[in-house]
Structures are given as structure tokens and as C-alpha cells.
Coordinates of C-alpha atoms (C1' of nucleotides) in Angstrom, one line a residue:
Chain A
M1 CA -32.2 -22.2 -5.0
A2 CA -30.9 -22.9 -1.5
K3 CA -33.4 -23.2 1.3
A4 CA -33.0 -20.4 3.8
T5 CA -33.6 -22.5 6.8
K6 CA -32.2 -21.5 10.1
R7 CA -29.0 -23.7 9.7
N8 CA -27.3 -24.3 6.5
P9 CA -23.6 -24.8 6.4
E10 CA -23.3 -25.1 2.7
R11 CA -25.2 -21.9 2.1
T12 CA -23.2 -20.1 4.9
K13 CA -19.9 -21.2 3.4
E14 CA -21.0 -20.1 0.0
L15 CA -22.1 -16.7 1.3
I16 CA -18.7 -16.2 2.9
H17 CA -16.9 -17.3 -0.2
K18 CA -18.8 -14.8 -2.4
A19 CA -18.3 -12.0 0.1
A20 CA -14.6 -12.7 0.4
L21 CA -14.2 -12.8 -3.4
A22 CA -15.9 -9.4 -3.6
E23 CA -13.9 -7.9 -0.8
F24 CA -10.5 -9.2 -1.8
S25 CA -11.2 -8.2 -5.4
D26 CA -12.3 -4.7 -4.4
R27 CA -9.6 -3.9 -1.9
G28 CA -6.8 -6.4 -2.3
Y29 CA -5.5 -8.7 0.4
G30 CA -4.0 -5.9 2.5
G31 CA -7.0 -3.6 2.1
A32 CA -9.6 -6.3 2.7
R33 CA -11.3 -6.3 6.1
V34 CA -12.4 -9.5 7.8
D35 CA -15.3 -7.6 9.4
M36 CA -16.4 -6.3 6.0
I37 CA -16.4 -9.9 4.6
A38 CA -18.6 -11.0 7.5
E39 CA -20.9 -8.0 7.0
R40 CA -21.2 -8.5 3.2
A41 CA -22.0 -12.2 3.8
G42 CA -24.6 -11.3 6.4
V43 CA -22.9 -13.9 8.6
N44 CA -21.3 -13.8 12.1
K45 CA -17.6 -13.3 11.8
R46 CA -16.9 -16.3 13.9
M47 CA -18.3 -18.5 11.1
L48 CA -15.5 -17.3 8.8
Y49 CA -12.9 -18.6 11.2
H50 CA -14.9 -21.8 11.7
Y51 CA -15.0 -22.7 8.1
Y52 CA -11.9 -21.2 6.6
G53 CA -9.3 -20.9 9.5
N54 CA -8.0 -17.4 9.0
K55 CA -7.7 -14.5 6.5
D56 CA -4.8 -16.1 4.6
D57 CA -6.4 -19.4 4.2
L58 CA -9.6 -17.7 3.1
F59 CA -7.7 -15.8 0.5
L60 CA -6.1 -19.0 -0.8
H61 CA -9.5 -20.7 -0.9
V62 CA -10.9 -17.8 -3.0
L63 CA -7.9 -18.0 -5.4
E64 CA -8.3 -21.8 -5.8
R65 CA -12.0 -21.4 -6.7
A66 CA -11.1 -18.6 -9.2
Y67 CA -8.5 -20.8 -10.9
E68 CA -10.9 -23.7 -10.9
K69 CA -13.6 -21.6 -12.6
I70 CA -11.4 -20.4 -15.5
R71 CA -10.0 -23.8 -16.0
T72 CA -13.5 -25.3 -16.2
H73 CA -14.5 -22.7 -18.8
E74 CA -11.3 -23.3 -20.8
G75 CA -12.0 -27.0 -20.7
K76 CA -15.3 -26.6 -22.3
L77 CA -13.9 -24.9 -25.4
D78 CA -13.7 -27.4 -28.3
L79 CA -10.7 -26.2 -30.3
A80 CA -9.9 -29.6 -31.8
T81 CA -12.8 -29.6 -34.2
L82 CA -12.0 -26.2 -35.6
S83 CA -9.6 -25.2 -38.3
P84 CA -6.3 -24.0 -36.9
E85 CA -7.1 -20.4 -37.7
E86 CA -10.6 -20.6 -36.4
A87 CA -9.3 -22.3 -33.2
V88 CA -7.0 -19.4 -32.6
R89 CA -9.7 -16.8 -33.2
E90 CA -11.9 -18.7 -30.7
L91 CA -9.1 -18.8 -28.2
V92 CA -8.4 -15.1 -28.4
K93 CA -12.1 -14.3 -28.2
F94 CA -12.6 -16.5 -25.2
T95 CA -9.6 -15.2 -23.3
F96 CA -10.7 -11.6 -23.9
K97 CA -14.3 -12.2 -23.0
Y98 CA -13.6 -14.2 -19.9
H99 CA -11.3 -11.6 -18.4
H100 CA -13.7 -8.8 -19.3
E101 CA -16.6 -10.6 -17.7
N102 CA -14.6 -11.8 -14.7
P103 CA -12.4 -8.9 -13.7
E104 CA -12.1 -10.2 -10.1
F105 CA -9.8 -13.0 -11.5
M106 CA -7.3 -10.4 -12.7
R107 CA -7.5 -8.5 -9.5
L108 CA -6.9 -11.6 -7.4
L109 CA -3.9 -12.5 -9.6
N110 CA -2.4 -9.1 -9.5
N111 CA -2.6 -9.3 -5.7
E112 CA -1.2 -12.7 -5.6
N113 CA 1.8 -11.5 -7.6
L114 CA 2.2 -8.6 -5.2
Y115 CA 2.7 -11.2 -2.6
K116 CA 5.1 -13.2 -4.9
A117 CA 2.6 -16.1 -5.2
E118 CA 3.1 -17.0 -1.6
H119 CA -0.4 -18.4 -1.3
I120 CA -0.6 -20.6 -4.4
K121 CA 2.9 -21.9 -3.8
R122 CA 1.4 -23.6 -0.7
S123 CA -1.5 -25.0 -2.8
K124 CA -1.3 -28.5 -4.2
N125 CA -4.6 -28.0 -6.1
I126 CA -3.6 -24.9 -8.1
K127 CA -0.2 -26.2 -9.1
Q128 CA -1.8 -29.3 -10.7
M129 CA -4.3 -27.1 -12.5
H130 CA -2.1 -26.0 -15.4
S131 CA -4.3 -24.8 -18.2
P132 CA -5.7 -27.5 -20.5
F133 CA -5.1 -24.9 -23.1
V134 CA -1.4 -25.6 -23.2
D135 CA -1.9 -29.2 -24.4
L136 CA -4.8 -28.1 -26.7
M137 CA -2.6 -25.4 -28.1
M138 CA 0.2 -27.7 -28.9
D139 CA -2.3 -29.6 -31.2
V140 CA -3.6 -26.4 -32.8
L141 CA -0.2 -25.0 -33.4
K142 CA 1.0 -28.3 -34.9
R143 CA -2.0 -28.6 -37.2
G144 CA -1.5 -25.1 -38.4
E145 CA 2.2 -25.8 -39.0
V146 CA 1.6 -29.0 -40.9
A147 CA -1.1 -27.3 -43.0
G148 CA 1.5 -24.6 -43.8
V149 CA -0.7 -21.8 -42.4
F150 CA 1.2 -21.1 -39.2
R151 CA 4.9 -20.4 -38.5
K152 CA 7.1 -23.3 -37.3
N153 CA 8.3 -24.1 -33.8
V154 CA 6.1 -21.9 -31.7
D155 CA 6.5 -22.5 -28.0
P156 CA 3.0 -23.2 -26.7
V157 CA 3.7 -21.6 -23.3
Q158 CA 5.1 -18.4 -24.8
F159 CA 2.1 -18.4 -27.1
Y160 CA -0.4 -18.9 -24.3
I161 CA 1.2 -16.1 -22.3
T162 CA 1.1 -13.8 -25.3
V163 CA -2.6 -14.5 -26.0
A164 CA -3.4 -13.8 -22.3
S165 CA -1.1 -10.7 -22.3
V166 CA -2.8 -8.7 -25.0
A167 CA -6.3 -9.1 -23.4
Y168 CA -5.2 -9.0 -19.8
F169 CA -3.0 -5.9 -19.8
Y170 CA -5.7 -3.8 -21.6
L171 CA -8.5 -5.0 -19.3
S172 CA -6.5 -5.0 -16.0
N173 CA -5.0 -1.5 -16.6
I174 CA -8.1 -0.1 -18.2
Y175 CA -8.6 2.6 -15.6
T176 CA -5.1 4.1 -15.8
L177 CA -4.9 3.6 -19.6
S178 CA -8.2 5.4 -20.1
T179 CA -7.1 8.3 -17.9
I180 CA -3.8 8.7 -19.6
F181 CA -5.0 8.4 -23.2
G182 CA -8.2 10.3 -22.5
R183 CA -10.2 7.5 -24.2
K184 CA -13.0 5.5 -22.7
L185 CA -11.4 2.1 -23.3
S186 CA -14.3 0.3 -21.6
S187 CA -16.9 1.4 -24.1
K188 CA -18.5 -1.3 -26.3
P189 CA -16.8 0.0 -29.6
A190 CA -13.4 0.3 -27.9
L191 CA -13.7 -3.3 -26.5
D192 CA -14.7 -4.6 -30.0
E193 CA -11.8 -2.7 -31.5
R194 CA -9.4 -4.1 -29.0
L195 CA -10.6 -7.7 -29.5
E196 CA -10.1 -7.3 -33.2
H197 CA -6.6 -5.9 -32.7
C198 CA -5.7 -8.7 -30.4
T199 CA -6.9 -11.3 -33.0
D200 CA -4.8 -9.5 -35.7
V201 CA -1.7 -9.4 -33.5
V202 CA -1.9 -13.1 -32.7
L203 CA -2.8 -14.3 -36.2
G204 CA -0.3 -11.8 -37.7
Y205 CA 2.4 -13.4 -35.6
L206 CA 1.4 -16.9 -36.6
R207 CA 1.6 -16.2 -40.3
P208 CA 4.6 -18.3 -41.7
Chain B
M1 CA 26.0 13.3 -2.3
A2 CA 23.7 14.9 0.2
K3 CA 25.2 16.3 3.4
A4 CA 23.9 14.6 6.5
T5 CA 23.6 17.7 8.5
K6 CA 21.1 17.9 11.4
R7 CA 18.5 19.6 9.2
N8 CA 17.9 18.9 5.6
P9 CA 14.4 19.2 4.2
E10 CA 15.4 18.0 0.7
R11 CA 17.1 14.9 2.0
T12 CA 14.3 14.1 4.4
K13 CA 11.7 14.5 1.6
E14 CA 13.7 12.2 -0.6
L15 CA 14.1 9.6 2.2
I16 CA 10.4 9.6 2.7
H17 CA 9.7 9.3 -1.0
K18 CA 12.1 6.3 -1.4
A19 CA 10.7 4.5 1.7
A20 CA 7.1 5.1 0.5
L21 CA 7.9 3.8 -3.0
A22 CA 9.3 0.7 -1.5
E23 CA 6.5 0.2 1.0
F24 CA 3.7 0.8 -1.4
S25 CA 5.4 -1.4 -4.0
D26 CA 5.9 -4.2 -1.5
R27 CA 2.6 -4.3 0.2
G28 CA 0.1 -2.3 -2.0
Y29 CA -1.8 0.8 -0.8
G30 CA -4.0 -1.1 1.6
G31 CA -1.2 -3.2 3.0
A32 CA 1.3 -0.3 3.3
R33 CA 1.8 1.1 6.8
V34 CA 2.5 4.7 7.5
D35 CA 4.6 3.7 10.5
M36 CA 6.7 1.4 8.4
I37 CA 7.4 4.1 5.8
A38 CA 8.6 6.4 8.6
E39 CA 10.8 3.6 10.0
R40 CA 12.2 2.7 6.6
A41 CA 13.0 6.3 6.0
G42 CA 14.6 6.7 9.4
V43 CA 12.5 9.8 9.9
N44 CA 9.9 10.9 12.4
K45 CA 6.4 10.0 11.2
R46 CA 5.2 13.6 11.7
M47 CA 7.6 14.7 8.9
L48 CA 5.6 12.5 6.5
Y49 CA 2.4 14.5 7.3
H50 CA 4.4 17.7 7.2
Y51 CA 5.7 17.2 3.7
Y52 CA 3.0 15.1 2.0
G53 CA -0.3 15.7 3.8
N54 CA -1.6 12.1 4.3
K55 CA -1.3 8.6 3.1
D56 CA -3.4 9.1 -0.1
D57 CA -1.4 12.2 -1.1
L58 CA 1.8 10.5 -0.5
F59 CA 0.7 7.6 -2.7
L60 CA -0.2 10.0 -5.5
H61 CA 3.1 11.7 -5.2
V62 CA 4.9 8.3 -5.5
L63 CA 2.8 7.5 -8.6
E64 CA 3.6 10.9 -10.2
R65 CA 7.3 10.4 -9.7
A66 CA 7.1 6.9 -11.1
Y67 CA 5.3 8.1 -14.3
E68 CA 7.8 11.0 -14.6
K69 CA 10.6 8.6 -14.4
I70 CA 9.4 6.2 -17.2
R71 CA 8.4 9.2 -19.4
T72 CA 11.9 10.7 -19.0
H73 CA 13.5 7.4 -20.0
E74 CA 11.2 7.0 -23.0
G75 CA 12.0 10.5 -24.1
K76 CA 15.6 9.7 -24.3
L77 CA 15.1 7.0 -26.9
D78 CA 15.9 8.2 -30.3
L79 CA 13.7 6.2 -32.6
A80 CA 13.5 8.8 -35.4
T81 CA 17.1 8.1 -36.6
L82 CA 16.5 4.3 -36.8
S83 CA 14.9 2.3 -39.7
P84 CA 11.3 1.5 -38.9
E85 CA 12.1 -2.1 -38.1
E86 CA 15.1 -1.2 -35.9
A87 CA 13.0 1.4 -34.2
V88 CA 10.4 -1.2 -33.3
R89 CA 13.0 -3.6 -32.0
E90 CA 14.5 -0.9 -29.9
L91 CA 11.0 0.0 -28.5
V92 CA 10.2 -3.5 -27.6
K93 CA 13.6 -4.0 -26.0
F94 CA 13.3 -0.8 -24.0
T95 CA 9.8 -1.6 -22.8
F96 CA 10.8 -5.1 -21.7
K97 CA 14.0 -3.9 -20.0
Y98 CA 12.5 -1.0 -18.2
H99 CA 9.7 -3.0 -16.7
H100 CA 12.1 -5.7 -15.7
E101 CA 14.5 -3.3 -14.0
N102 CA 11.7 -1.2 -12.4
P103 CA 9.1 -3.7 -11.2
E104 CA 7.8 -1.2 -8.6
F105 CA 6.2 0.7 -11.5
M106 CA 4.0 -2.2 -12.4
R107 CA 3.2 -2.9 -8.8
L108 CA 2.1 0.7 -8.3
L109 CA 0.1 0.6 -11.5
N110 CA -1.7 -2.6 -10.6
N111 CA -2.6 -1.1 -7.3
E112 CA -3.8 2.1 -8.9
N113 CA -6.0 0.1 -11.1
L114 CA -7.3 -1.8 -8.1
Y115 CA -8.5 1.6 -6.9
K116 CA -9.9 2.4 -10.4
A117 CA -7.3 5.1 -11.0
E118 CA -8.8 7.3 -8.3
H119 CA -5.5 8.9 -7.5
I120 CA -4.3 9.8 -10.9
K121 CA -7.7 11.1 -11.9
R122 CA -7.1 13.9 -9.4
S123 CA -3.6 14.5 -10.9
K124 CA -3.2 17.3 -13.5
N125 CA 0.5 16.3 -13.9
I126 CA 0.0 12.7 -14.8
K127 CA -2.9 13.3 -17.2
Q128 CA -0.7 15.7 -19.3
M129 CA 2.1 13.2 -19.3
H130 CA 0.9 10.9 -22.0
S131 CA 3.7 8.9 -23.5
P132 CA 6.0 10.7 -26.0
F133 CA 6.0 7.3 -27.6
V134 CA 2.6 7.7 -29.0
D135 CA 3.7 10.6 -31.2
L136 CA 7.0 8.9 -32.0
M137 CA 5.2 5.8 -32.8
M138 CA 3.0 7.5 -35.3
D139 CA 6.1 8.5 -37.2
V140 CA 7.7 5.1 -37.1
L141 CA 4.5 3.3 -38.2
K142 CA 4.0 5.8 -41.0
R143 CA 7.6 5.4 -42.2
G144 CA 7.3 1.7 -42.2
E145 CA 4.0 1.9 -44.1
V146 CA 5.4 4.2 -46.7
A147 CA 8.5 2.0 -47.1
G148 CA 6.1 -0.9 -47.6
V149 CA 7.6 -2.9 -44.7
F150 CA 4.7 -2.5 -42.2
R151 CA 1.0 -3.1 -42.5
K152 CA -1.3 -0.1 -43.1
N153 CA -3.5 1.9 -40.7
V154 CA -2.1 0.6 -37.4
D155 CA -3.6 2.6 -34.5
P156 CA -0.6 3.9 -32.5
V157 CA -2.4 3.6 -29.2
Q158 CA -3.5 0.0 -29.8
F159 CA 0.0 -0.7 -30.9
Y160 CA 1.6 1.0 -27.9
I161 CA -0.7 -1.0 -25.5
T162 CA 0.2 -4.2 -27.3
V163 CA 3.9 -3.6 -27.0
A164 CA 3.5 -2.9 -23.3
S165 CA 1.2 -5.9 -22.9
V166 CA 3.5 -8.6 -24.0
A167 CA 6.3 -7.4 -21.7
Y168 CA 4.2 -6.3 -18.8
F169 CA 1.9 -9.3 -18.3
Y170 CA 4.9 -11.7 -18.3
L171 CA 6.9 -9.6 -15.9
S172 CA 4.0 -8.6 -13.6
N173 CA 2.6 -12.1 -13.3
I174 CA 5.9 -13.8 -13.3
Y175 CA 5.4 -15.4 -9.8
T176 CA 2.0 -17.0 -10.6
L177 CA 3.1 -18.0 -14.1
S178 CA 6.3 -19.6 -12.9
T179 CA 4.4 -21.5 -10.2
I180 CA 1.7 -22.8 -12.6
F181 CA 3.9 -23.7 -15.5
G182 CA 6.7 -25.0 -13.2
R183 CA 9.3 -22.9 -15.1
K184 CA 11.6 -20.3 -13.7
L185 CA 10.5 -17.5 -15.9
S186 CA 12.8 -15.0 -14.2
S187 CA 16.0 -16.8 -15.2
K188 CA 18.3 -15.1 -17.7
P189 CA 17.7 -17.5 -20.5
A190 CA 13.9 -17.4 -19.9
L191 CA 14.0 -13.6 -20.0
D192 CA 16.1 -13.5 -23.2
E193 CA 13.7 -16.0 -24.8
R194 CA 10.7 -13.9 -23.8
L195 CA 12.2 -10.7 -25.2
E196 CA 12.8 -12.5 -28.5
H197 CA 9.3 -13.8 -28.6
C198 CA 7.9 -10.3 -27.9
T199 CA 9.9 -8.9 -30.7
D200 CA 8.7 -11.7 -33.0
V201 CA 5.1 -11.1 -32.1
V202 CA 5.3 -7.3 -32.6
L203 CA 7.2 -7.5 -35.9
G204 CA 5.1 -10.5 -37.0
Y205 CA 2.0 -8.4 -36.6
L206 CA 3.5 -5.5 -38.5
R207 CA 4.4 -7.4 -41.6
P208 CA 2.2 -6.2 -44.4
Chain C
dT1 C1' -36.8 -39.8 23.2
dT2 C1' -32.2 -38.8 24.5
dT3 C1' -27.6 -37.7 23.3
dT4 C1' -24.1 -35.8 20.6
dT5 C1' -22.5 -32.9 17.2
dA6 C1' -21.9 -28.9 14.9
dA7 C1' -24.1 -24.3 13.4
dG8 C1' -24.5 -20.1 15.0
dT9 C1' -24.2 -15.6 18.3
dA10 C1' -22.6 -11.6 21.2
dA11 C1' -19.3 -9.6 23.5
dC12 C1' -14.6 -9.2 24.1
dT13 C1' -9.3 -8.3 23.7
dA14 C1' -4.7 -7.1 22.7
dT15 C1' -2.6 -4.8 19.1
dT16 C1' -2.2 -1.9 15.3
dT17 C1' -3.7 1.9 12.7
dA18 C1' -3.7 6.8 10.5
dG19 C1' -3.4 11.0 12.1
dT20 C1' -2.5 14.9 16.0
dT21 C1' -0.9 17.7 19.9
dA22 C1' 2.3 20.4 22.0
dG23 C1' 6.3 21.3 22.1
dT24 C1' 12.0 21.9 21.2
dT25 C1' 15.8 23.6 18.4
dA26 C1' 18.7 24.6 14.2
dT27 C1' 19.2 28.1 11.0
dA28 C1' 18.7 32.1 8.0
dA29 C1' 17.0 36.8 7.7
dA30 C1' 16.6 41.3 10.2
Chain D
dT1 C1' 22.7 39.5 18.3
dT2 C1' 17.9 39.1 18.1
dT3 C1' 13.9 37.3 15.9
dA4 C1' 11.1 34.6 13.0
dT5 C1' 10.6 30.5 10.6
dA6 C1' 10.4 26.0 9.7
dA7 C1' 12.7 21.3 10.7
dC8 C1' 12.1 18.0 13.8
dT9 C1' 10.6 15.0 18.1
dA10 C1' 8.1 12.3 21.7
dA11 C1' 4.1 11.0 23.3
dC12 C1' -0.6 10.6 22.5
dT13 C1' -5.5 9.3 20.7
dA14 C1' -9.7 7.5 18.8
dA15 C1' -11.0 4.1 15.9
dA16 C1' -10.2 -0.1 13.6
dT17 C1' -8.1 -4.6 13.3
dA18 C1' -7.6 -10.0 13.2
dG19 C1' -8.7 -13.3 16.0
dT20 C1' -11.0 -15.5 20.5
dT21 C1' -14.0 -16.8 24.4
dA22 C1' -17.9 -18.6 26.3
dC23 C1' -22.0 -19.6 25.2
dT24 C1' -26.9 -21.1 23.0
dT25 C1' -29.6 -24.0 20.1
dA26 C1' -31.0 -26.6 15.8
dA27 C1' -30.9 -30.9 14.0
dA28 C1' -28.8 -35.6 13.0
dA29 C1' -27.5 -40.0 15.1
dA30 C1' -28.3 -43.4 18.8

DNA sequence: TTTTTAAGTAACTATTTAGTTAGTTATAAA
DNA sequence: TTTATAACTAACTAAATAGTTACTTAAAAA
């Protein structure tokens, strides 16, 4: 735990980061208020400009950290030791779980797409951070293909996007979908059912 | 074509609606500016309050019209006369095409989910407008099941969400995905390839 | 111990914001 | 033609907005 001494730049920076993540995620870039970020962080607003420059740069910083976080978690998955089918199950489960437990990530991404990716286009860091999954996936898909349990010539990028899709769309649009279908899609049974469906879709597609 | 007489409430309302759709879609609710909407419409700002109440109500109105539009288009699809497989192909193609040609709809939805569906929760209209697809889908899935060409007991709502997912996620996140994967996902060949992949995924899943 | 650096604060500013006031004027009903 | 209604306008306002100025003070380096 961080010492709460009178001066602590690391702690202050971290408080600002956390508050900014919450505020941008809650209200979007356009709806987020710099004053609110400072207030949520319990820090003087001037500090925010001192450490992060301005609102845009702070948003980019928050995005970079969010990408870093998911890539780190992805990197920890050990798909290579599993059978192709088990690896795919694990991948779908991880993707679903991660987005469910970290909805801020989807909210930031939606917002970044609203602004046509203008922030991450400027970011060297994020561009280099392509998912380790894509390489891993190539191996898993190849192994499945050779073993005769997966269909041939699956494009790993298309496949990655599809795995993300079936989890992301459900979780990101859960409020409108729940309202329109009159179902509580965020209940535990509904979430379990959706994960099972996602797994069925992905494995169903892969059958040769 | 509308007469551009000095006074024309229908035309003024329509100009405001179009400008609001564009502004909310471009900048999100929080980033949209009432003054900009008036300017884009070429109309006095007061008119906006006169016809639509306030910013929130105007946003809800725009959302309602957007839902109405997609439901109308969906309603025109005639899946019942097609073979189950052809019906599914048509459905995937329509969904992909509609979202590609009407990206404002996804942007509005993303924004509405950012605000946890607070606007549409208040809307009687939208809640009643559940997709005619879900009923149509039930028929198509059943026909395919009986004919022995589709898997059994597919939940039409899960299925509908999945069909939307694979198109929506790709198109809505096209800017960040293109940046990260270093591929121009909005090019004609990339879009064609994606549609084919989506069709393969959905039909692959349905195989018994 | 002295000096330098950087962490932190309070109060401010120019501009923008959603929403309003107080009216004018075109048009359709009487 | 007169009257009532509603379309439309210009100018305004109170509050909020991103960003800044001018300063104090803790703590690391000399």
C-alpha cells in the first residue's frame, strides 16, 4: 500500500489515472469533465495538467493503459499446452470474462471509435501492441487443422474479431438489448447461457 | 420536395432532426452542442426547444426515429419465402449492409449504452418495437430444424444477437481495429471478405 | 546547512454552454 | 377584413468549461 505522505507524485498520478478512467468510462470523452476528474481523484486540478498535459493527452494515456492491461492478461493465457478445442474454449471464456469484468475497456473503445481512433493513431505504444493472441491463434488453428478437427484456412484476424464480437456486442449493448427484449441479460444465468452460446458458435464454425 | 416558403413547421422539424442525428452521431450526447445542431439545421436555436423540449428529449426523438428506420427495413425482408439456408444468408447480408450504410445507428446505440439506456427506458415506442426478426427467425430456425439442415433448439434471441454481433463489432470498431491490425478494414475487398466470414460463422454454427 | 527542484494550492479568466425572455410577423380561421 | 394562433428571431443569462497564473512548501541534491 502506498504511503499517504504529504507529497507523493506516483500516488497522485495513479489517483488521477483512476479517476480519469472512471470519468471517461462513465461519461465518454465529450461528457467527461476535467473538474470532475480532479474531484474524484481528490487532487488539485492543476496536477492533472502538470502530469498529463491536457484532456486529450490524459484520454490517450488512459486508453494506452487499458490496452496494456488486456494485452498483459491475454499474454498470461497458455493456449499452447491445450488441445486445439480446449484452447478455443479457453479463449472464448477469457474474452467473455475479461470484457464482463472490465466494461470500462469497451466504453473507452466505443468512444475512441466515435472519434475515429484519432487518439490511438497518434500513439506509437498502442500500434505496436497488437494482440499476442493473433500469433497464438495461428498456432491453435493450425494444430486443429492438422489434427483434422478444425476447418481449413481460417484467417486468424477474422477469427479473433469474431471471438471478440460475440462477447463484446452482447456485453457492450447489454442495456439496450435488455430493454428491447425485456430480458435481464446481465443476470448470472443469462451470462452463463450467453457464454455457452458463444462457445457453441465459435466451435460450430470451426468444425471441418 | 418541400416548399421553402417562409414558414414551414414540418420542414423546420425535419431540418432539426437531421442536424441532431448528425451532431449526436458525430460527437456523442455529451460532446454534441445544441448551438451546433441549430447551426447545422440553419434554424434558430429557439425552434429546437419549441419542437423538441430540450437536449435529452431531442436525443430520445433521434433514437426513436433510428429504431423505427431499421425496424421498417427489417420488416421489408421476406424471409418466409426463402429456403432456411437462403433466409439466413439474406439475414446476415442485410444486417451487415444496413449497419455499414447507416453507421449513425451504431453510434447512437453505443452512446445510449454509455448512458445505460436511460433514454429508451422512458420510451414506450421503442420498447414495443422489438425486432420483427425475432418472430421471423423462429420460423426460419424451425423450418431448418424440421428439414434436418439446422441444429436443434436454437434460441432465436441468442441467434439474433449473434448475427448482429459479427457485423456490428467489426463495423463499429473499424477505426481501432484497422489501426491495431494495420489493415484497411473499410476497403471493399475487406468488407466483402468480412461478410463472407460472417455468413460462414452463422451457417457453420447452424449445421446440425 | 543551503540550494534547487518539483509537488502542490487557491483563485482566476476567457469562452462556451443549455436554456430563456420578450418580442415580431406570416398565415389560417372567424 | 379582423383576430387568433403559432412560426420564428435576436439578444440575453446564469452556470459551467478547459486551461492558467502566481504562489507556497516539502524534500532531495549540493
